[in-house]
Amino acid sequence: MLGIWNLNKRSYFHMKDLTIGIIGGTGRMGQRLVSFFEDAGYQTLIASRRTSLRPLDLSQKSDVVVLSVPINVVEEIIAEIGPHIREDSLLMDVSSLKTRVMELMLKHTKSSVIGTHPLFGPNTRSIKNHTVVLCPGRGDKWFAWLTNLLKEKGVKVKITTPEEHDRMMSIVQGLTHLSTIALAYTMKTLNVNIDESLEYATPIYRLKLNIMGRLFAQNLSLYRDIEILNPYVREVATTFLHSVNKIAKMVEEGDMDKFAECLETIGDFVGDFRPIGLKETNRLFEEMLDNKDTF
Amino acid sequence: MLGIWNLNKRSYFHMKDLTIGIIGGTGRMGQRLVSFFEDAGYQTLIASRRTSLRPLDLSQKSDVVVLSVPINVVEEIIAEIGPHIREDSLLMDVSSLKTRVMELMLKHTKSSVIGTHPLFGPNTRSIKNHTVVLCPGRGDKWFAWLTNLLKEKGVKVKITTPEEHDRMMSIVQGLTHLSTIALAYTMKTLNVNIDESLEYATPIYRLKLNIMGRLFAQNLSLYRDIEILNPYVREVATTFLHSVNKIAKMVEEGDMDKFAECLETIGDFVGDFRPIGLKETNRLFEEMLDNKDTF
């Protein structure tokens, strides 16, 4: 597939000569990207606060410029390097939020632009079967190149608009992490002794503790950005609050019938995911219990 | 171990002749108990709404009477059969709540009494490595018998008081399930299309959907009982509401520093469980992704 188009004087035989410049390449996600592109046979350049190579120099030397820096830094970097990126190059980012970053990329450069969001973190051993969201910005050729590269590596590609991405992420990341944060905050407020509670752990409780442990083991500024900077999360947070309010009220009132009816209605919503979730969690619990020594 | 004591005229050689009577033995948990005791070599009797054998007859014919019925039914059954259970027998239950049920068992019978709570559901293939909570009620001999039997089968036994059990369960089950119910309720209120969202699923989101699916695939009256009948859950639900309120407010205000500080504080609370949770979820994700076809 790489051979069907000719990138500005390069024949497809020389595609492997492409230089991929990663800004933020010494961070954990940046390192992941470096090894991804190097494993695919490309040359890489790295610029970060810790390298002598500056982002501006990197962007002039690279065929593909990848932004792998926190949201609060990405804006000024785009403004700085955008005008200097070659028009035949590609500028792409890997931020969790797409609308704002893509607007800025399209505004500050004339190069091709793709917004990407890998739906996994730097702890992922293999990216096979994971999903990467792609938001086409400008330029079809680079888009075909990136899509093919990801698919070759077994990555599931989901193509969408920046707005749709951010709306979906307000649920997939915003609400999901908010519920974990709220659970942990409640346990903290109640002064729960986690070690003591583990003696009474059900598999589901253990799993929820694991999810909680994972979130707080990672870069907390990423979770802050996901919750605060995605404008769609506000409605999600308000709805979450209203839902907890209704449920807490039912518990307080002790109305068995009302609560049972509420559970039935939610169950209908969960629908077909009930047998799927049951089957998948059964498998995970077997995995957890079979390997209890190492868990 | 079974031979060290002599149960009312039986020699230990005849211990396997014990008859275990299971009330509610046609339910899913009841069936699980029947196969557990039969696999251990004991004879079983079953009484339920669907059997001709009545609970009263069963209790007179059994050396061990096991109550495996919903909380709202267990109270009247105890009052009915309690006075007719032989004094040298054992009465035990498997309810998720211990204080109230044990009070009633101790009040209505003169037999030995043990409150038990298996911390797993009927979907569990093997009970090895799972935990069963035991609350001693009356009688040492039967307590030794049950403890040994469970340990022989690789079950982790946790011995505690009914009050301590219920207090711990208000977190381990009460809060855990409340957070799942609240998450599902929020998604229902926001009218999230689950199938559509799956195209954007991160591993954690998929895991949370699985946990949700599992809960709503099961007997909802059990979850109703756990939330409404455990008196300690009220404070837990109120604290959960206050926590979500604080977090939603921070999202609404968009105060990056305040939210970051809050996350740091919660992270300190999660403490040593951060690397544990990271490691365990990494393993589970590999399991999930390696078997994506069957998942």
Coordinates of C-alpha atoms in Angstrom, one line a residue:
Chain A
M1 CA 0.0 0.0 0.0
L2 CA 2.9 2.4 0.7
G3 CA 3.9 2.2 -2.9
I4 CA 0.7 3.6 -4.5
W5 CA 1.6 7.2 -3.9
N6 CA 4.8 9.2 -4.3
L7 CA 5.7 11.5 -1.5
N8 CA 7.4 14.6 -2.9
K9 CA 10.3 13.3 -4.9
R10 CA 10.7 10.1 -2.7
S11 CA 9.9 6.8 -4.3
Y12 CA 8.2 4.3 -2.1
F13 CA 11.4 2.3 -2.0
H14 CA 12.8 5.0 0.2
M15 CA 9.8 5.4 2.5
K16 CA 11.8 3.8 5.3
D17 CA 14.2 6.8 5.0
L18 CA 11.5 9.0 6.5
T19 CA 12.6 10.8 9.7
I20 CA 10.1 10.8 12.5
G21 CA 10.6 13.6 15.0
I22 CA 9.1 13.1 18.4
I23 CA 8.7 16.2 20.6
G24 CA 8.4 14.9 24.2
G25 CA 10.3 11.8 23.2
T26 CA 11.9 11.3 26.6
G27 CA 8.5 11.0 28.3
R28 CA 7.0 7.6 28.9
M29 CA 4.5 7.8 26.0
G30 CA 7.2 9.5 23.9
Q31 CA 9.6 6.5 24.4
R32 CA 6.8 4.2 23.5
L33 CA 6.3 6.1 20.2
V34 CA 10.1 6.1 19.5
S35 CA 10.2 2.4 19.8
F36 CA 7.0 2.0 17.7
F37 CA 8.5 4.0 14.8
E38 CA 12.0 2.4 15.1
D39 CA 10.5 -1.1 15.2
A40 CA 8.7 -0.1 12.0
G41 CA 12.1 0.7 10.4
Y42 CA 12.1 4.5 10.5
Q43 CA 14.7 6.9 11.8
T44 CA 13.7 9.0 14.8
L45 CA 14.7 12.3 16.3
I46 CA 13.9 13.4 19.8
A47 CA 13.4 16.8 21.3
S48 CA 12.4 17.5 24.9
R49 CA 13.4 19.7 27.8
R50 CA 16.3 17.3 28.4
T51 CA 17.7 17.2 24.8
S52 CA 20.0 19.7 23.1
L53 CA 18.0 19.3 19.9
R54 CA 15.2 22.0 20.1
P55 CA 11.6 21.4 18.9
L56 CA 12.1 24.0 16.2
D57 CA 15.2 22.3 14.7
L58 CA 13.6 18.9 15.0
S59 CA 10.5 20.1 13.1
Q60 CA 12.6 21.3 10.2
K61 CA 14.6 18.1 10.0
S62 CA 11.6 15.7 10.2
D63 CA 9.2 14.3 7.6
V64 CA 6.7 13.6 10.4
V65 CA 6.5 15.7 13.6
V66 CA 4.8 13.9 16.5
L67 CA 3.7 16.0 19.5
S68 CA 3.8 13.9 22.7
V69 CA 3.6 16.5 25.4
P70 CA 1.0 17.5 28.0
I71 CA -2.0 19.5 26.8
N72 CA -0.9 22.6 28.8
V73 CA 2.4 22.6 26.9
V74 CA 1.2 21.5 23.4
E75 CA -0.4 24.9 22.6
E76 CA 2.7 27.0 22.8
I77 CA 4.8 24.4 21.0
I78 CA 2.4 24.3 18.1
A79 CA 2.5 28.1 17.9
E80 CA 6.3 28.0 18.0
I81 CA 7.0 25.3 15.5
G82 CA 3.9 25.3 13.3
P83 CA 5.1 28.0 10.8
H84 CA 8.4 26.2 10.3
I85 CA 7.2 22.8 9.5
R86 CA 7.7 21.9 5.8
E87 CA 4.5 21.9 3.8
D88 CA 5.1 18.3 2.6
S89 CA 5.5 17.1 6.1
L90 CA 3.0 15.7 8.6
L91 CA 2.2 17.2 12.0
M92 CA 0.4 14.9 14.4
D93 CA -0.3 14.8 18.1
V94 CA -1.3 12.1 20.6
S95 CA -3.4 14.1 23.1
S96 CA -6.5 12.8 24.9
L97 CA -8.4 15.8 23.6
K98 CA -8.7 16.6 19.9
T99 CA -10.9 19.6 19.2
R100 CA -8.7 22.3 20.6
V101 CA -5.3 20.8 19.7
M102 CA -6.4 20.2 16.1
E103 CA -7.7 23.7 15.6
L104 CA -4.3 25.0 16.7
M105 CA -2.4 22.6 14.5
L106 CA -4.5 23.5 11.4
K107 CA -4.1 27.2 12.2
H108 CA -0.4 27.4 12.8
T109 CA 1.0 25.2 10.0
K110 CA 0.4 24.5 6.3
S111 CA 1.6 20.9 6.5
S112 CA -0.6 17.9 6.6
V113 CA -2.3 17.4 10.0
I114 CA -3.7 14.3 11.7
G115 CA -5.0 14.2 15.3
T116 CA -4.4 10.8 16.9
H117 CA -5.4 9.4 20.2
P118 CA -3.9 6.0 21.2
L119 CA -6.5 4.5 23.5
F120 CA -3.9 2.9 25.8
G121 CA -1.1 4.1 28.0
P122 CA 2.7 3.7 28.0
N123 CA 2.3 0.6 30.3
T124 CA 0.9 -1.5 27.4
R125 CA 3.4 -4.2 26.4
S126 CA 1.9 -4.8 22.9
I127 CA -0.3 -2.4 21.0
K128 CA -1.8 -5.2 19.0
N129 CA -5.6 -5.3 19.2
H130 CA -5.6 -1.9 20.9
T131 CA -7.4 1.1 19.3
V132 CA -6.0 4.3 17.9
V133 CA -8.5 7.1 17.1
L134 CA -7.6 9.1 14.0
C135 CA -9.0 12.5 13.2
P136 CA -8.2 13.5 9.6
G137 CA -7.1 17.2 9.6
R138 CA -5.4 18.0 6.3
G139 CA -3.8 15.8 3.6
D140 CA -4.9 12.4 2.3
K141 CA -1.5 10.9 1.5
W142 CA -0.1 11.0 5.0
F143 CA -3.4 9.8 6.3
A144 CA -3.2 6.7 4.1
W145 CA 0.4 6.1 5.3
L146 CA -0.4 6.3 9.0
T147 CA -3.6 4.2 8.7
N148 CA -1.7 1.4 6.9
L149 CA 1.2 1.5 9.3
L150 CA -1.1 1.1 12.3
K151 CA -3.1 -1.7 10.6
E152 CA 0.0 -3.5 9.7
K153 CA 0.9 -3.6 13.4
G154 CA -2.5 -5.1 14.3
V155 CA -3.9 -1.8 15.7
K156 CA -7.6 -1.2 15.4
V157 CA -8.1 2.2 13.7
K158 CA -11.2 4.3 14.5
I159 CA -11.7 7.3 12.2
T160 CA -13.9 10.2 13.5
T161 CA -14.2 14.0 13.9
P162 CA -12.4 15.8 16.8
E163 CA -15.8 16.8 18.3
E164 CA -17.2 13.3 18.2
H165 CA -14.0 12.0 19.7
D166 CA -14.2 14.5 22.6
R167 CA -17.8 13.7 23.2
M168 CA -17.2 9.9 23.3
M169 CA -14.2 10.5 25.6
S170 CA -16.3 12.4 28.1
I171 CA -17.9 9.0 28.7
V172 CA -15.1 6.5 27.9
Q173 CA -12.4 8.4 29.9
G174 CA -14.2 11.3 31.7
L175 CA -17.0 9.3 33.4
T176 CA -15.0 6.1 33.8
H177 CA -12.2 7.8 35.6
L178 CA -14.5 10.1 37.5
S179 CA -16.3 7.1 39.0
T180 CA -12.9 5.6 40.1
I181 CA -11.8 8.9 41.6
A182 CA -15.1 9.2 43.5
L183 CA -14.8 5.7 44.8
A184 CA -11.3 6.3 46.0
Y185 CA -12.2 9.7 47.5
T186 CA -15.1 8.0 49.4
M187 CA -12.8 5.3 50.8
K188 CA -10.4 8.0 51.9
T189 CA -13.1 10.0 53.6
L190 CA -14.4 6.9 55.4
N191 CA -10.8 6.2 56.4
V192 CA -11.0 2.6 55.1
N193 CA -8.0 0.4 55.9
I194 CA -7.3 -1.1 52.5
D195 CA -5.1 -3.9 53.9
E196 CA -7.8 -4.9 56.4
S197 CA -10.5 -4.8 53.7
L198 CA -8.5 -7.2 51.5
E199 CA -9.1 -10.0 54.0
Y200 CA -12.8 -9.7 53.0
A201 CA -12.2 -9.1 49.3
T202 CA -14.6 -10.4 46.8
P203 CA -13.2 -10.7 43.2
I204 CA -15.1 -7.6 42.1
Y205 CA -13.8 -5.5 45.1
R206 CA -10.3 -6.7 44.3
L207 CA -10.8 -5.7 40.7
K208 CA -12.1 -2.2 41.6
L209 CA -9.1 -1.7 43.9
N210 CA -6.8 -2.7 41.1
I211 CA -8.4 -0.2 38.7
M212 CA -8.0 2.4 41.5
G213 CA -4.4 1.5 42.1
R214 CA -3.7 1.7 38.3
L215 CA -5.2 5.2 38.0
F216 CA -3.3 6.7 40.9
A217 CA 0.0 4.9 39.9
Q218 CA 0.0 7.0 36.7
N219 CA 0.6 10.6 35.7
L220 CA -2.2 12.4 37.5
S221 CA -1.9 15.5 35.4
L222 CA -3.3 13.4 32.5
Y223 CA -6.4 12.6 34.5
R224 CA -6.7 16.2 35.6
D225 CA -6.6 17.3 31.9
I226 CA -9.2 14.6 30.9
E227 CA -11.7 15.8 33.5
I228 CA -11.1 19.5 33.4
L229 CA -10.2 20.4 29.8
N230 CA -12.9 18.3 28.0
P231 CA -15.9 20.6 27.9
Y232 CA -18.3 17.7 27.5
V233 CA -17.3 16.3 30.9
R234 CA -19.2 19.0 32.8
E235 CA -22.6 17.7 31.8
V236 CA -21.3 14.2 32.5
A237 CA -20.1 15.1 36.0
T238 CA -23.4 16.9 36.8
T239 CA -25.4 13.8 35.6
F240 CA -23.2 11.6 37.7
L241 CA -23.9 13.7 40.7
H242 CA -27.7 13.6 40.1
S243 CA -27.6 9.8 39.7
V244 CA -25.7 9.3 43.0
N245 CA -28.0 11.7 44.7
K246 CA -31.1 9.6 43.6
I247 CA -29.4 6.3 44.6
A248 CA -28.2 7.6 48.0
K249 CA -31.8 8.9 48.7
M250 CA -33.2 5.5 48.0
V251 CA -30.7 3.9 50.3
E252 CA -31.6 6.4 53.0
E253 CA -35.3 5.9 52.6
G254 CA -34.8 2.1 52.6
D255 CA -37.5 1.6 50.1
M256 CA -36.9 -2.0 48.8
D257 CA -39.5 -1.9 46.0
K258 CA -38.4 1.4 44.6
F259 CA -34.7 0.4 44.6
A260 CA -35.5 -3.0 43.0
E261 CA -37.5 -1.2 40.3
C262 CA -34.6 1.2 39.7
L263 CA -32.1 -1.7 39.4
E264 CA -34.4 -3.4 36.9
T265 CA -34.6 -0.3 34.7
I266 CA -30.8 0.1 34.7
G267 CA -30.5 -3.6 33.9
D268 CA -32.7 -3.2 30.8
F269 CA -30.3 -0.4 29.7
V270 CA -27.2 -2.5 30.1
G271 CA -29.1 -5.0 27.9
D272 CA -26.9 -7.4 25.8
F273 CA -23.8 -6.4 27.8
R274 CA -25.1 -8.5 30.7
P275 CA -24.1 -11.9 29.4
I276 CA -21.0 -10.5 27.8
G277 CA -19.8 -8.9 31.1
L278 CA -20.6 -12.0 33.1
K279 CA -18.6 -14.3 30.7
E280 CA -15.6 -11.9 30.5
T281 CA -15.4 -11.3 34.3
N282 CA -15.7 -15.0 35.0
R283 CA -12.6 -15.6 32.8
L284 CA -10.7 -12.7 34.4
F285 CA -11.5 -14.1 37.9
E286 CA -10.2 -17.5 36.9
E287 CA -7.0 -15.8 35.7
M288 CA -6.8 -13.8 38.9
L289 CA -7.4 -16.8 41.2
D290 CA -5.3 -19.3 39.3
N291 CA -2.3 -16.9 39.7
K292 CA -3.1 -15.8 43.2
D293 CA 0.6 -16.2 44.3
T294 CA 1.8 -13.7 41.8
F295 CA -1.2 -11.4 42.0
Chain B
M1 CA -8.6 -33.6 61.9
L2 CA -12.2 -34.9 61.7
G3 CA -11.3 -37.8 63.9
I4 CA -10.3 -35.8 67.0
W5 CA -13.8 -35.4 68.2
N6 CA -16.7 -37.6 68.5
L7 CA -20.1 -36.3 67.4
N8 CA -22.9 -37.7 69.5
K9 CA -22.5 -41.5 69.2
R10 CA -20.9 -41.3 65.8
S11 CA -17.3 -42.4 65.4
Y12 CA -15.2 -40.4 63.0
F13 CA -15.3 -43.3 60.6
H14 CA -18.9 -42.5 60.1
M15 CA -18.5 -38.7 59.7
K16 CA -19.2 -39.1 56.0
D17 CA -22.6 -40.4 56.9
L18 CA -23.6 -36.9 57.9
T19 CA -26.7 -35.6 56.2
I20 CA -26.5 -32.0 55.0
G21 CA -29.9 -30.4 54.5
I22 CA -30.0 -27.4 52.2
I23 CA -33.0 -25.1 52.3
G24 CA -33.2 -23.3 49.0
G25 CA -31.3 -26.1 47.4
T26 CA -32.8 -25.6 44.0
G27 CA -31.6 -22.0 43.7
R28 CA -28.3 -21.3 42.0
M29 CA -26.3 -20.8 45.2
G30 CA -28.1 -23.8 46.7
Q31 CA -27.1 -26.0 43.8
R32 CA -23.5 -24.9 44.3
L33 CA -23.7 -25.9 48.0
V34 CA -25.3 -29.2 47.2
S35 CA -22.4 -30.1 44.8
F36 CA -19.9 -28.8 47.3
F37 CA -21.1 -31.1 50.1
E38 CA -21.6 -34.1 47.8
D39 CA -18.1 -33.7 46.3
A40 CA -16.9 -33.8 49.9
G41 CA -18.7 -37.1 50.3
Y42 CA -21.7 -36.2 52.3
Q43 CA -25.4 -37.0 51.7
T44 CA -27.6 -34.1 51.0
L45 CA -31.3 -33.3 51.3
I46 CA -33.0 -30.4 49.5
A47 CA -36.0 -28.4 50.4
S48 CA -37.4 -25.5 48.5
R49 CA -40.7 -24.2 47.1
R50 CA -40.3 -26.7 44.4
T51 CA -39.7 -29.9 46.5
S52 CA -42.2 -32.1 48.3
L53 CA -39.8 -32.2 51.2
R54 CA -40.7 -29.4 53.5
P55 CA -38.0 -27.3 55.4
L56 CA -39.4 -28.5 58.7
D57 CA -39.0 -32.2 57.8
L58 CA -35.6 -31.6 56.3
S59 CA -34.4 -29.9 59.5
Q60 CA -35.4 -32.8 61.6
K61 CA -33.6 -35.3 59.3
S62 CA -30.4 -33.4 58.9
D63 CA -27.2 -33.1 61.0
V64 CA -26.4 -29.8 59.3
V65 CA -29.1 -27.4 58.1
V66 CA -27.9 -24.8 55.6
L67 CA -30.1 -21.8 54.8
S68 CA -29.6 -20.6 51.2
V69 CA -32.6 -18.4 50.8
P70 CA -33.0 -14.6 50.3
I71 CA -32.8 -12.4 53.3
N72 CA -36.5 -11.5 53.2
V73 CA -37.4 -15.2 53.4
V74 CA -34.8 -16.4 55.8
E75 CA -36.4 -14.7 58.9
E76 CA -39.7 -16.6 58.8
I77 CA -37.9 -19.9 57.9
I78 CA -35.7 -19.6 61.0
A79 CA -38.7 -19.0 63.2
E80 CA -40.5 -22.0 61.7
I81 CA -37.7 -24.6 61.8
G82 CA -35.5 -23.3 64.6
P83 CA -37.3 -24.9 67.5
H84 CA -37.4 -28.3 65.7
I85 CA -33.6 -28.6 64.9
R86 CA -31.9 -31.2 67.0
E87 CA -29.6 -29.8 69.7
D88 CA -26.7 -31.8 68.4
S89 CA -27.1 -30.4 64.9
L90 CA -25.7 -27.4 63.2
L91 CA -27.7 -24.5 61.7
M92 CA -25.8 -22.3 59.3
D93 CA -26.7 -19.7 56.7
V94 CA -24.9 -18.1 53.7
S95 CA -26.5 -14.6 53.7
S96 CA -24.6 -11.5 52.7
L97 CA -25.6 -9.9 56.0
K98 CA -24.8 -11.5 59.3
T99 CA -25.9 -9.5 62.4
R100 CA -29.7 -9.8 62.0
V101 CA -29.7 -13.4 60.7
M102 CA -27.4 -14.7 63.4
E103 CA -29.4 -13.0 66.1
L104 CA -32.5 -14.9 64.8
M105 CA -30.7 -18.2 64.5
L106 CA -29.3 -18.0 68.0
K107 CA -32.8 -17.0 69.3
H108 CA -34.9 -19.6 67.7
T109 CA -32.8 -22.8 68.1
K110 CA -30.7 -24.5 70.7
S111 CA -28.5 -26.2 68.1
S112 CA -25.0 -25.1 67.2
V113 CA -25.0 -22.0 65.0
I114 CA -22.5 -20.6 62.4
G115 CA -23.0 -17.6 60.2
T116 CA -21.2 -18.0 56.9
H117 CA -20.7 -15.7 53.9
P118 CA -19.0 -17.1 50.9
L119 CA -17.4 -14.1 49.2
F120 CA -18.2 -15.4 45.7
G121 CA -21.3 -16.1 43.6
P122 CA -22.8 -19.2 42.0
N123 CA -20.9 -18.4 38.8
T124 CA -17.6 -19.3 40.3
R125 CA -16.2 -22.5 38.7
S126 CA -13.8 -23.4 41.5
I127 CA -14.0 -22.1 45.1
K128 CA -10.3 -22.7 45.6
N129 CA -8.5 -19.5 46.8
H130 CA -11.8 -17.7 47.3
T131 CA -12.7 -16.5 50.8
V132 CA -15.6 -17.6 53.1
V133 CA -16.3 -15.5 56.2
L134 CA -17.3 -17.5 59.3
C135 CA -19.0 -15.9 62.3
P136 CA -18.9 -18.3 65.2
G137 CA -22.4 -18.4 66.9
R138 CA -22.7 -21.4 69.2
G139 CA -20.7 -24.7 69.5
D140 CA -17.0 -25.4 68.9
K141 CA -17.1 -28.8 67.4
W142 CA -19.2 -28.0 64.3
F143 CA -17.1 -24.9 63.9
A144 CA -13.9 -27.0 63.8
W145 CA -15.6 -29.4 61.3
L146 CA -16.6 -26.6 58.9
T147 CA -13.3 -24.7 59.1
N148 CA -11.4 -27.9 58.3
L149 CA -13.7 -28.8 55.5
L150 CA -13.3 -25.4 53.9
K151 CA -9.5 -25.4 54.3
E152 CA -9.2 -28.9 52.8
K153 CA -10.9 -27.5 49.7
G154 CA -8.4 -24.6 49.4
V155 CA -10.8 -22.0 50.7
K156 CA -9.5 -19.0 52.6
V157 CA -11.3 -18.8 55.9
K158 CA -11.8 -15.4 57.6
I159 CA -13.2 -15.6 61.1
T160 CA -14.9 -12.5 62.5
T161 CA -18.0 -11.1 64.4
P162 CA -21.3 -10.4 62.6
E163 CA -21.0 -6.7 63.3
E164 CA -17.5 -6.5 61.9
H165 CA -18.5 -8.5 58.9
D166 CA -21.4 -6.2 58.1
R167 CA -19.3 -3.1 58.6
M168 CA -16.7 -4.4 56.2
M169 CA -19.3 -5.5 53.7
S170 CA -20.7 -2.0 53.6
I171 CA -17.5 -1.1 51.8
V172 CA -16.5 -4.4 50.1
Q173 CA -20.0 -5.0 48.7
G174 CA -22.1 -1.9 49.6
L175 CA -19.8 0.9 48.2
T176 CA -18.4 -1.3 45.4
H177 CA -21.7 -2.1 43.9
L178 CA -23.1 1.3 44.6
S179 CA -20.4 2.8 42.4
T180 CA -21.2 0.4 39.6
I181 CA -24.9 1.1 39.9
A182 CA -24.3 4.8 39.8
L183 CA -22.0 4.5 36.8
A184 CA -24.7 2.5 34.9
Y185 CA -27.4 4.9 36.0
T186 CA -25.4 7.9 34.7
M187 CA -24.9 6.2 31.3
K188 CA -28.6 5.4 31.1
T189 CA -29.5 9.0 32.0
L190 CA -27.0 10.3 29.4
N191 CA -28.5 7.8 26.9
V192 CA -25.1 6.4 26.0
N193 CA -25.0 4.0 23.1
I194 CA -22.9 1.2 24.5
D195 CA -22.2 -0.5 21.2
E196 CA -21.1 2.8 19.7
S197 CA -18.9 3.6 22.7
L198 CA -17.2 0.2 22.4
E199 CA -15.5 1.4 19.2
Y200 CA -13.7 3.9 21.4
A201 CA -13.1 1.6 24.3
T202 CA -9.9 1.8 26.4
P203 CA -9.1 -1.4 28.4
I204 CA -10.3 0.2 31.6
Y205 CA -13.6 1.3 30.1
R206 CA -14.1 -2.2 28.7
L207 CA -13.4 -3.6 32.2
K208 CA -15.9 -1.3 33.8
L209 CA -18.5 -2.3 31.3
N210 CA -17.8 -5.9 32.1
I211 CA -18.2 -5.3 35.8
M212 CA -21.5 -3.5 35.1
G213 CA -22.7 -6.3 32.8
R214 CA -21.9 -8.9 35.5
L215 CA -23.8 -7.1 38.2
F216 CA -27.0 -6.6 36.2
A217 CA -26.7 -10.2 34.8
Q218 CA -27.3 -11.5 38.3
N219 CA -30.1 -11.7 40.9
L220 CA -30.9 -8.0 41.4
S221 CA -32.7 -8.7 44.7
L222 CA -29.4 -9.7 46.2
Y223 CA -27.9 -6.3 45.3
R224 CA -31.0 -4.6 46.7
D225 CA -30.6 -6.4 50.0
I226 CA -26.9 -5.6 50.2
E227 CA -27.6 -1.9 49.7
I228 CA -30.8 -1.5 51.7
L229 CA -30.7 -4.0 54.6
N230 CA -27.1 -3.4 55.8
P231 CA -27.5 -0.5 58.2
Y232 CA -23.8 0.6 57.7
V233 CA -24.4 1.3 54.0
R234 CA -26.4 4.5 54.7
E235 CA -23.3 6.4 56.0
V236 CA -21.3 5.0 53.1
A237 CA -23.9 6.2 50.5
T238 CA -24.0 9.6 52.1
T239 CA -20.2 9.9 52.0
F240 CA -20.2 8.7 48.4
L241 CA -22.7 11.5 47.5
H242 CA -20.6 14.1 49.3
S243 CA -17.5 12.9 47.5
V244 CA -19.1 13.1 44.1
N245 CA -20.5 16.5 44.9
K246 CA -17.0 17.8 45.7
I247 CA -15.5 16.3 42.6
A248 CA -18.3 17.5 40.3
K249 CA -17.9 21.0 41.7
M250 CA -14.2 21.0 40.9
V251 CA -15.0 19.9 37.3
E252 CA -17.6 22.7 37.1
E253 CA -15.2 25.3 38.4
G254 CA -12.4 24.1 36.1
D255 CA -9.8 24.7 38.7
M256 CA -6.8 22.8 37.5
D257 CA -4.6 23.2 40.6
K258 CA -7.3 22.4 43.0
F259 CA -8.3 19.2 41.2
A260 CA -4.6 18.2 40.8
E261 CA -4.1 18.6 44.5
C262 CA -7.2 16.5 45.3
L263 CA -5.9 13.7 43.0
E264 CA -2.5 13.8 44.8
T265 CA -4.2 13.5 48.2
I266 CA -6.3 10.5 47.1
G267 CA -3.2 9.0 45.5
D268 CA -1.4 9.1 48.9
F269 CA -4.4 7.3 50.4
V270 CA -4.3 4.5 47.8
G271 CA -0.6 4.2 48.7
D272 CA 1.0 0.8 48.3
F273 CA -1.9 -0.4 46.2
R274 CA -0.8 1.8 43.3
P275 CA 2.0 -0.5 42.0
I276 CA 0.0 -3.6 42.9
G277 CA -3.0 -2.4 40.9
L278 CA -0.8 -1.4 38.0
K279 CA 0.8 -4.7 37.8
E280 CA -2.4 -6.7 38.2
T281 CA -4.4 -4.7 35.6
N282 CA -1.5 -5.0 33.2
R283 CA -1.7 -8.7 33.4
L284 CA -5.5 -8.7 33.0
F285 CA -5.3 -6.5 30.0
E286 CA -2.8 -8.8 28.3
E287 CA -5.3 -11.7 29.1
M288 CA -8.1 -9.7 27.6
L289 CA -6.3 -8.6 24.5
D290 CA -4.6 -12.0 23.8
N291 CA -8.0 -13.5 23.7
K292 CA -9.9 -10.8 22.0
D293 CA -11.6 -13.2 19.6
T294 CA -13.4 -15.0 22.4
F295 CA -13.8 -11.9 24.6

